[in-house]
Amino acid sequence: MIEIINFIKKLYDTDEFIALHEPKFIGNEKKYLTECIDSTYVSSVGAFVDRFEKDFAAYVGSKYAVATVNGSSALHIALLLADVKRDDEVITQALSFVATSNAISYTGASPIFLDVDMDTLGLSPDSLKSFLSLNCEIIEQKCINKNTNNIIKACVPMHTFGHPCKIDELKEICQNWHIKLVEDAAESLGSHYQDKHTGTFGSLGVFSFNGNKIITSGGGGVIVTDNKELAKRAKHLTTTAKVPHPYEYEHDEIGYNYRMPNLNAALLCAQLEQLKIFLEDKRDLAQKYKTFFTNIDDIEFIKEPKNAQSNYWLNALIFKDKSSRDNFLKISNDNIVMSRPVWKLLSELKMFKKCQKDTLKNSKYLSERVLNIPSGVRL
Ligand SMILES: *Cc1c(COP(=O)(O)O)cnc(C)c1O
């Protein structure tokens, strides 16, 4: 165990605390922030928001991007735009960060937790297919869950730690079952599946720019789509559903104050310029881990899946059992090299315990054995 910790210290060339991930501001961040402050447009309108939305859409290859205050709010709005309503149901994976299932709950719908694949850590097409064929039928172009008589409106796969899941297969299954695909790409900016950027496969995709993500705006998120109407609705709903008018307060539905402030967008424009360098550095780091762990028994380094290019946002290991994982957690953190266990399964959290789920065989296995190791860019 200690040889692993020493290796990480050597990689980062330090005896001081090594975080799991930390932001790096080495480009135009201060310049753009100063410009933004000098302009006095620090709040919800401003040139940096427009510029970011344009640059981001171009980067991921989607037609439209709408910036929001965080990834959770982006997912909330994306689900509303997928027509998810109270008493509907939404399929997602049990192995994810709580924001995924929280956003589903904000709409009044219930999550259904399905298993992940061992090779991607993302939603398993086989689990999705078998859940649907065992429990659902299509009536009038809607996917009805025969256990509850509710409609399954959407499916939210997540690209865990930046590793793309089998999104093309998931997309096909969703199409066959009249289910909208909304991608939680919060962790996978810079990750591609077969040369197409993650987050652009479904009708809507979302990203997060929280402080620990690959680029950050302090807090922030974005919705991407190729559908002009959906993009317009996303902007409308995130800006309190205000009807444009020079001075009147007219709002035509219940909207949200979810816009990204210009100040955050200024920081983010500078971060986006750095993304290419961050990605190169992360791949380089992952390659070093990969080589090192080839020679370590009973620990597997998680590599990018087939047909995919991962951003390696968070490097992860699979231990042979829970006790060796937990042992490493203690030793590394005691030695100021930060490590963290993967999330507790969403289906086991107090507020989601009663939700529908499948066997979650792989998810349970992984949640006891997976751990993240330092993954910040070194530069
Ligand atoms: C970070 C993250 C989000 C969004 O989080 P915010 O903190 O609200 O930006 C959503 N889903 C997953 C899987 C995430 O990791």
Short mmCIF file of C-alpha atoms and ligand atoms in Angstrom, two decimals:
data_model
loop_
_atom_site.label_atom_id
_atom_site.label_comp_id
_atom_site.label_asym_id
_atom_site.label_seq_id
_atom_site.Cartn_x
_atom_site.Cartn_y
_atom_site.Cartn_z
CA MET A 1 0.00 0.00 0.00
CA ILE A 2 2.71 2.44 0.98
CA GLU A 3 4.51 1.91 -2.34
CA ILE A 4 1.39 3.20 -4.10
CA ILE A 5 1.29 6.27 -1.90
CA ASN A 6 4.98 6.92 -2.52
CA PHE A 7 4.42 6.57 -6.25
CA ILE A 8 1.66 9.21 -6.16
CA LYS A 9 3.85 11.57 -4.11
CA LYS A 10 6.60 11.15 -6.67
CA LEU A 11 4.19 11.78 -9.55
CA TYR A 12 3.09 15.05 -8.00
CA ASP A 13 6.61 15.76 -6.80
CA THR A 14 5.54 16.87 -3.32
CA ASP A 15 5.42 15.85 0.34
CA GLU A 16 2.49 18.15 0.97
CA PHE A 17 -1.23 17.34 0.83
CA ILE A 18 -2.38 16.00 -2.54
CA ALA A 19 -6.03 16.68 -3.33
CA LEU A 20 -8.25 14.45 -5.45
CA HIS A 21 -8.71 17.30 -7.85
CA GLU A 22 -8.19 21.06 -7.77
CA PRO A 23 -8.82 23.85 -10.23
CA LYS A 24 -5.93 25.46 -12.13
CA PHE A 25 -6.10 29.08 -13.28
CA ILE A 26 -3.17 29.59 -15.60
CA GLY A 27 -4.71 31.43 -18.55
CA ASN A 28 -6.91 34.47 -19.08
CA GLU A 29 -9.02 33.95 -15.94
CA LYS A 30 -7.96 37.17 -14.15
CA LYS A 31 -8.03 39.19 -17.35
CA TYR A 32 -11.60 38.20 -18.21
CA LEU A 33 -12.81 38.60 -14.63
CA THR A 34 -11.37 42.11 -14.51
CA GLU A 35 -12.98 42.92 -17.85
CA CYS A 36 -16.26 41.62 -16.52
CA ILE A 37 -16.09 43.66 -13.31
CA ASP A 38 -15.04 46.80 -15.20
CA SER A 39 -18.04 46.37 -17.48
CA THR A 40 -20.35 46.22 -14.38
CA TYR A 41 -22.24 43.38 -16.12
CA VAL A 42 -21.50 40.81 -13.43
CA SER A 43 -24.96 39.30 -13.20
CA SER A 44 -27.32 37.48 -15.48
CA VAL A 45 -26.80 39.29 -18.75
CA GLY A 46 -23.51 39.91 -20.43
CA ALA A 47 -21.17 39.22 -23.26
CA PHE A 48 -19.30 36.37 -21.55
CA VAL A 49 -22.45 34.26 -21.20
CA ASP A 50 -23.17 34.61 -24.93
CA ARG A 51 -19.59 33.95 -25.83
CA PHE A 52 -19.37 30.89 -23.61
CA GLU A 53 -22.56 29.39 -25.00
CA LYS A 54 -21.29 29.84 -28.54
CA ASP A 55 -17.80 28.49 -27.82
CA PHE A 56 -19.10 25.55 -25.82
CA ALA A 57 -21.62 24.45 -28.45
CA ALA A 58 -18.85 24.58 -31.05
CA TYR A 59 -16.50 22.58 -28.85
CA VAL A 60 -18.87 19.67 -28.18
CA GLY A 61 -20.43 19.83 -31.63
CA SER A 62 -24.01 20.62 -30.65
CA LYS A 63 -26.11 23.34 -32.24
CA TYR A 64 -27.10 25.11 -29.03
CA ALA A 65 -25.85 25.55 -25.46
CA VAL A 66 -27.64 27.27 -22.57
CA ALA A 67 -25.56 28.11 -19.48
CA THR A 68 -27.03 27.61 -15.99
CA VAL A 69 -26.06 28.18 -12.35
CA ASN A 70 -24.98 24.56 -11.87
CA GLY A 71 -25.18 21.08 -13.31
CA SER A 72 -28.13 20.09 -11.10
CA SER A 73 -30.28 22.93 -12.42
CA ALA A 74 -29.24 22.08 -15.98
CA LEU A 75 -30.42 18.51 -15.45
CA HIS A 76 -33.65 19.69 -13.83
CA ILE A 77 -34.49 21.85 -16.83
CA ALA A 78 -33.40 19.19 -19.35
CA LEU A 79 -35.82 16.74 -17.71
CA LEU A 80 -38.66 19.26 -17.81
CA LEU A 81 -37.92 19.78 -21.50
CA ALA A 82 -38.09 16.01 -22.00
CA ASP A 83 -41.67 16.40 -20.73
CA VAL A 84 -40.98 14.71 -17.40
CA LYS A 85 -43.82 15.54 -15.02
CA ARG A 86 -45.12 14.62 -11.59
CA ASP A 87 -45.76 10.85 -11.25
CA ASP A 88 -43.73 10.00 -14.33
CA GLU A 89 -40.76 7.70 -14.00
CA VAL A 90 -37.16 8.18 -15.12
CA ILE A 91 -34.57 5.42 -15.48
CA THR A 92 -31.03 6.08 -14.33
CA GLN A 93 -28.06 4.17 -12.94
CA ALA A 94 -27.67 3.38 -9.24
CA LEU A 95 -23.98 4.21 -9.38
CA SER A 96 -23.95 8.00 -9.71
CA PHE A 97 -23.62 11.22 -7.77
CA VAL A 98 -26.76 12.26 -5.89
CA ALA A 99 -27.35 15.22 -8.23
CA THR A 100 -28.63 12.81 -10.91
CA SER A 101 -31.49 11.41 -8.85
CA ASN A 102 -32.13 14.72 -7.07
CA ALA A 103 -32.83 16.41 -10.39
CA ILE A 104 -35.27 13.64 -11.31
CA SER A 105 -37.06 14.20 -8.00
CA TYR A 106 -37.28 17.99 -8.53
CA THR A 107 -39.69 17.30 -11.41
CA GLY A 108 -41.96 15.21 -9.17
CA ALA A 109 -41.02 12.04 -11.05
CA SER A 110 -39.52 8.91 -9.46
CA PRO A 111 -36.16 7.44 -10.39
CA ILE A 112 -35.77 3.77 -11.33
CA PHE A 113 -32.26 2.52 -10.57
CA LEU A 114 -30.68 0.03 -12.96
CA ASP A 115 -27.32 -1.67 -13.05
CA VAL A 116 -24.10 -0.49 -14.69
CA ASP A 117 -21.61 -2.34 -16.90
CA MET A 118 -18.32 -3.46 -15.36
CA ASP A 119 -16.26 -2.09 -18.25
CA THR A 120 -17.76 1.42 -18.43
CA LEU A 121 -19.25 1.95 -14.92
CA GLY A 122 -22.18 3.48 -16.83
CA LEU A 123 -25.77 2.37 -17.38
CA SER A 124 -25.88 -1.13 -18.87
CA PRO A 125 -27.80 -1.53 -22.15
CA ASP A 126 -28.51 -5.17 -21.19
CA SER A 127 -30.00 -4.13 -17.84
CA LEU A 128 -32.09 -1.46 -19.55
CA LYS A 129 -33.36 -3.85 -22.21
CA SER A 130 -34.29 -6.56 -19.75
CA PHE A 131 -35.99 -4.18 -17.32
CA LEU A 132 -38.10 -2.75 -20.11
CA SER A 133 -39.08 -6.07 -21.65
CA LEU A 134 -39.94 -7.60 -18.27
CA ASN A 135 -41.90 -4.66 -16.88
CA CYS A 136 -43.10 -2.38 -19.62
CA GLU A 137 -45.35 -2.16 -22.63
CA ILE A 138 -45.88 0.49 -25.26
CA ILE A 139 -49.37 1.96 -25.36
CA GLU A 140 -50.13 4.87 -27.71
CA GLN A 141 -46.44 5.64 -28.21
CA LYS A 142 -45.79 5.73 -24.48
CA CYS A 143 -43.70 3.40 -22.37
CA ILE A 144 -45.96 2.20 -19.55
CA ASN A 145 -44.54 0.54 -16.47
CA LYS A 146 -47.00 -2.30 -15.81
CA ASN A 147 -46.11 -2.39 -12.09
CA THR A 148 -47.19 1.19 -11.48
CA ASN A 149 -49.16 2.20 -14.58
CA ASN A 150 -46.95 5.26 -14.79
CA ILE A 151 -45.15 6.48 -17.88
CA ILE A 152 -41.41 6.08 -18.19
CA LYS A 153 -40.58 9.37 -19.89
CA ALA A 154 -36.81 9.58 -19.86
CA CYS A 155 -33.58 7.72 -19.31
CA VAL A 156 -30.53 9.43 -17.79
CA PRO A 157 -27.26 7.55 -18.28
CA MET A 158 -24.14 9.03 -16.73
CA HIS A 159 -20.55 8.83 -17.99
CA THR A 160 -18.88 7.85 -14.74
CA PHE A 161 -15.57 9.59 -13.94
CA GLY A 162 -15.49 10.68 -17.59
CA HIS A 163 -15.59 7.16 -19.08
CA PRO A 164 -18.21 7.03 -21.86
CA CYS A 165 -20.95 4.45 -21.37
CA LYS A 166 -22.42 2.46 -24.29
CA ILE A 167 -24.44 5.43 -25.34
CA ASP A 168 -25.22 4.29 -28.91
CA GLU A 169 -26.86 1.09 -27.68
CA LEU A 170 -28.74 2.96 -24.96
CA LYS A 171 -29.95 5.45 -27.53
CA GLU A 172 -31.34 2.72 -29.76
CA ILE A 173 -33.18 1.01 -26.89
CA CYS A 174 -34.66 4.33 -25.77
CA GLN A 175 -35.85 5.06 -29.31
CA ASN A 176 -37.53 1.65 -29.56
CA TRP A 177 -39.35 2.26 -26.28
CA HIS A 178 -40.33 5.89 -26.88
CA ILE A 179 -38.16 7.09 -24.03
CA LYS A 180 -36.29 10.42 -24.22
CA LEU A 181 -32.55 10.18 -23.73
CA VAL A 182 -31.08 12.86 -21.46
CA GLU A 183 -27.34 12.49 -20.89
CA ASP A 184 -25.77 13.40 -17.58
CA ALA A 185 -22.38 14.33 -19.02
CA ALA A 186 -21.47 16.34 -15.90
CA GLU A 187 -18.18 14.47 -15.55
CA SER A 188 -17.31 13.87 -19.19
CA LEU A 189 -16.36 17.14 -20.85
CA GLY A 190 -13.69 16.18 -23.40
CA SER A 191 -14.82 12.52 -23.55
CA HIS A 192 -15.91 11.00 -26.84
CA TYR A 193 -17.71 7.87 -27.85
CA GLN A 194 -16.71 6.82 -31.36
CA ASP A 195 -15.54 10.36 -32.19
CA LYS A 196 -18.80 11.98 -31.07
CA HIS A 197 -18.71 14.08 -27.92
CA THR A 198 -20.56 12.68 -24.89
CA GLY A 199 -23.67 14.67 -24.05
CA THR A 200 -24.62 15.07 -27.72
CA PHE A 201 -26.28 11.67 -28.30
CA GLY A 202 -29.61 12.32 -26.60
CA SER A 203 -32.21 14.99 -27.27
CA LEU A 204 -30.57 16.89 -24.41
CA GLY A 205 -27.29 16.66 -22.53
CA VAL A 206 -25.94 18.46 -19.48
CA PHE A 207 -22.50 19.33 -18.11
CA SER A 208 -21.30 20.71 -14.77
CA PHE A 209 -18.62 23.29 -14.00
CA ASN A 210 -18.51 22.78 -10.26
CA GLY A 211 -15.17 23.44 -8.55
CA ASN A 212 -14.00 19.83 -8.82
CA LYS A 213 -14.90 19.28 -12.49
CA ILE A 214 -12.39 19.34 -15.35
CA ILE A 215 -13.04 23.07 -15.94
CA THR A 216 -14.87 25.30 -13.49
CA SER A 217 -16.83 28.52 -13.27
CA GLY A 218 -16.93 28.29 -9.47
CA GLY A 219 -20.38 26.85 -9.92
CA GLY A 220 -22.10 26.37 -13.24
CA GLY A 221 -23.69 24.08 -15.75
CA VAL A 222 -24.89 23.93 -19.32
CA ILE A 223 -27.61 22.26 -21.37
CA VAL A 224 -26.81 21.23 -24.94
CA THR A 225 -29.21 20.28 -27.71
CA ASP A 226 -29.53 20.33 -31.49
CA ASN A 227 -33.18 21.32 -31.27
CA LYS A 228 -33.81 25.04 -31.66
CA GLU A 229 -37.19 24.96 -29.91
CA LEU A 230 -35.76 23.10 -26.91
CA ALA A 231 -32.87 25.56 -26.69
CA LYS A 232 -35.26 28.49 -26.73
CA ARG A 233 -37.41 26.86 -24.05
CA ALA A 234 -34.29 26.14 -21.97
CA LYS A 235 -33.32 29.81 -22.06
CA HIS A 236 -36.87 30.86 -21.26
CA LEU A 237 -37.31 28.49 -18.30
CA THR A 238 -33.91 29.39 -16.83
CA THR A 239 -34.66 33.12 -17.03
CA THR A 240 -37.86 33.13 -14.91
CA ALA A 241 -39.95 32.54 -18.07
CA LYS A 242 -39.86 36.26 -18.73
CA VAL A 243 -41.45 37.41 -21.96
CA PRO A 244 -39.05 39.86 -23.63
CA HIS A 245 -40.23 43.44 -23.22
CA PRO A 246 -38.30 46.69 -22.69
CA TYR A 247 -39.84 47.30 -19.24
CA GLU A 248 -42.93 45.19 -18.46
CA TYR A 249 -42.76 42.20 -16.09
CA GLU A 250 -44.56 39.56 -18.06
CA HIS A 251 -43.98 35.87 -17.28
CA ASP A 252 -45.94 33.18 -19.06
CA GLU A 253 -45.26 30.11 -16.88
CA ILE A 254 -43.49 29.14 -13.66
CA GLY A 255 -39.85 29.67 -14.49
CA TYR A 256 -36.58 29.39 -12.64
CA ASN A 257 -33.75 31.73 -11.79
CA TYR A 258 -31.14 29.35 -13.14
CA ARG A 259 -29.08 31.60 -15.41
CA MET A 260 -25.32 31.56 -15.14
CA PRO A 261 -24.05 34.99 -14.01
CA ASN A 262 -21.71 36.77 -16.41
CA LEU A 263 -18.98 36.77 -13.74
CA ASN A 264 -18.93 32.97 -13.71
CA ALA A 265 -19.07 32.86 -17.50
CA ALA A 266 -15.99 35.12 -17.67
CA LEU A 267 -14.02 32.63 -15.58
CA LEU A 268 -15.41 29.78 -17.66
CA CYS A 269 -14.47 31.31 -21.03
CA ALA A 270 -10.86 31.38 -19.84
CA GLN A 271 -11.09 27.83 -18.50
CA LEU A 272 -12.50 26.53 -21.77
CA GLU A 273 -9.43 27.91 -23.53
CA GLN A 274 -7.31 25.71 -21.24
CA LEU A 275 -9.31 22.52 -21.73
CA LYS A 276 -7.09 21.05 -24.40
CA ILE A 277 -4.01 21.33 -22.18
CA PHE A 278 -5.89 19.91 -19.16
CA LEU A 279 -7.01 16.93 -21.23
CA GLU A 280 -3.50 16.19 -22.47
CA ASP A 281 -2.12 16.39 -18.97
CA LYS A 282 -4.86 14.10 -17.64
CA ARG A 283 -4.21 11.47 -20.29
CA ASP A 284 -0.54 11.63 -19.50
CA LEU A 285 -1.24 11.15 -15.79
CA ALA A 286 -3.65 8.26 -16.47
CA GLN A 287 -1.04 6.58 -18.67
CA LYS A 288 1.49 6.74 -15.81
CA TYR A 289 -1.02 5.23 -13.38
CA LYS A 290 -1.91 2.56 -15.90
CA THR A 291 1.69 1.48 -16.35
CA PHE A 292 2.34 1.50 -12.62
CA PHE A 293 -0.74 -0.54 -11.68
CA THR A 294 -0.01 -3.21 -14.29
CA ASN A 295 2.52 -4.55 -11.82
CA ILE A 296 0.36 -4.32 -8.69
CA ASP A 297 -1.52 -7.47 -7.74
CA ASP A 298 -5.19 -7.42 -6.76
CA ILE A 299 -5.77 -3.82 -7.83
CA GLU A 300 -7.18 -2.90 -11.21
CA PHE A 301 -6.75 0.55 -12.73
CA ILE A 302 -9.92 1.55 -14.61
CA LYS A 303 -9.12 2.25 -18.26
CA GLU A 304 -11.15 4.00 -20.91
CA PRO A 305 -13.74 1.68 -22.48
CA LYS A 306 -13.54 0.30 -26.02
CA ASN A 307 -14.51 2.69 -28.83
CA ALA A 308 -14.18 5.61 -26.48
CA GLN A 309 -11.81 8.40 -25.53
CA SER A 310 -12.09 9.31 -21.86
CA ASN A 311 -11.18 12.64 -20.27
CA TYR A 312 -9.88 10.64 -17.25
CA TRP A 313 -11.52 13.21 -14.99
CA LEU A 314 -11.07 11.05 -11.89
CA ASN A 315 -8.72 8.11 -11.93
CA ALA A 316 -10.15 5.06 -10.21
CA LEU A 317 -9.05 1.69 -8.88
CA ILE A 318 -10.95 -1.53 -8.19
CA PHE A 319 -9.76 -3.48 -5.16
CA LYS A 320 -10.35 -7.18 -4.66
CA ASP A 321 -12.64 -6.62 -1.69
CA LYS A 322 -14.11 -3.93 0.54
CA SER A 323 -11.66 -4.35 3.39
CA SER A 324 -8.57 -3.82 1.23
CA ARG A 325 -10.25 -0.78 -0.36
CA ASP A 326 -11.12 0.68 3.03
CA ASN A 327 -7.65 -0.10 4.30
CA PHE A 328 -6.12 1.88 1.44
CA LEU A 329 -8.51 4.76 2.09
CA LYS A 330 -7.29 5.05 5.65
CA ILE A 331 -3.60 4.71 4.90
CA SER A 332 -3.60 7.16 2.00
CA ASN A 333 -5.62 9.83 3.79
CA ASP A 334 -3.43 9.41 6.91
CA ASN A 335 -0.48 10.06 4.62
CA ILE A 336 -2.10 13.22 3.18
CA VAL A 337 -2.66 11.64 -0.22
CA MET A 338 -6.35 12.09 -0.75
CA SER A 339 -8.47 9.15 -1.87
CA ARG A 340 -12.20 8.68 -1.76
CA PRO A 341 -14.60 5.77 -2.10
CA VAL A 342 -17.05 5.78 -5.00
CA TRP A 343 -20.54 7.01 -4.08
CA LYS A 344 -22.87 4.95 -1.97
CA LEU A 345 -25.51 3.56 -4.37
CA LEU A 346 -28.34 6.04 -4.89
CA SER A 347 -30.85 3.25 -4.27
CA GLU A 348 -29.46 2.91 -0.74
CA LEU A 349 -29.84 6.55 0.25
CA LYS A 350 -32.67 7.19 2.70
CA MET A 351 -34.84 9.19 0.30
CA PHE A 352 -34.54 6.72 -2.60
CA LYS A 353 -34.74 3.41 -0.71
CA LYS A 354 -38.27 2.65 -1.87
CA CYS A 355 -37.59 3.30 -5.55
CA GLN A 356 -37.74 0.52 -8.15
CA LYS A 357 -34.47 -1.17 -9.04
CA ASP A 358 -33.03 -4.31 -10.63
CA THR A 359 -30.51 -6.68 -9.00
CA LEU A 360 -27.77 -4.01 -9.22
CA LYS A 361 -25.25 -6.82 -9.20
CA ASN A 362 -22.33 -4.89 -10.72
CA SER A 363 -23.24 -1.66 -8.96
CA LYS A 364 -23.10 -3.37 -5.56
CA TYR A 365 -19.81 -5.02 -6.41
CA LEU A 366 -18.26 -1.75 -7.56
CA SER A 367 -19.60 0.43 -4.76
CA GLU A 368 -17.70 -1.69 -2.24
CA ARG A 369 -14.46 -1.83 -4.17
CA VAL A 370 -13.91 1.34 -6.20
CA LEU A 371 -11.86 4.27 -5.03
CA ASN A 372 -10.61 7.48 -6.63
CA ILE A 373 -7.00 8.60 -6.45
CA PRO A 374 -5.48 12.07 -7.05
CA SER A 375 -6.31 13.24 -10.56
CA GLY A 376 -5.60 16.96 -10.64
CA VAL A 377 -3.63 18.28 -13.58
CA ARG A 378 0.01 18.83 -12.70
CA LEU A 379 1.25 21.20 -15.42
C1 LIG B 1 -21.15 17.20 -10.67
C2 LIG B 1 -22.27 16.36 -11.10
C3 LIG B 1 -23.55 16.89 -11.39
C4 LIG B 1 -23.92 18.33 -11.27
O1 LIG B 1 -23.46 18.88 -10.14
P1 LIG B 1 -23.50 20.45 -9.78
O2 LIG B 1 -22.66 20.45 -8.54
O3 LIG B 1 -24.92 20.78 -9.52
O4 LIG B 1 -22.91 21.25 -10.86
C5 LIG B 1 -24.51 16.02 -11.86
N1 LIG B 1 -24.28 14.72 -12.04
C6 LIG B 1 -23.08 14.18 -11.78
C7 LIG B 1 -22.88 12.74 -12.03
C8 LIG B 1 -22.04 14.96 -11.29
O5 LIG B 1 -20.86 14.40 -11.03
#
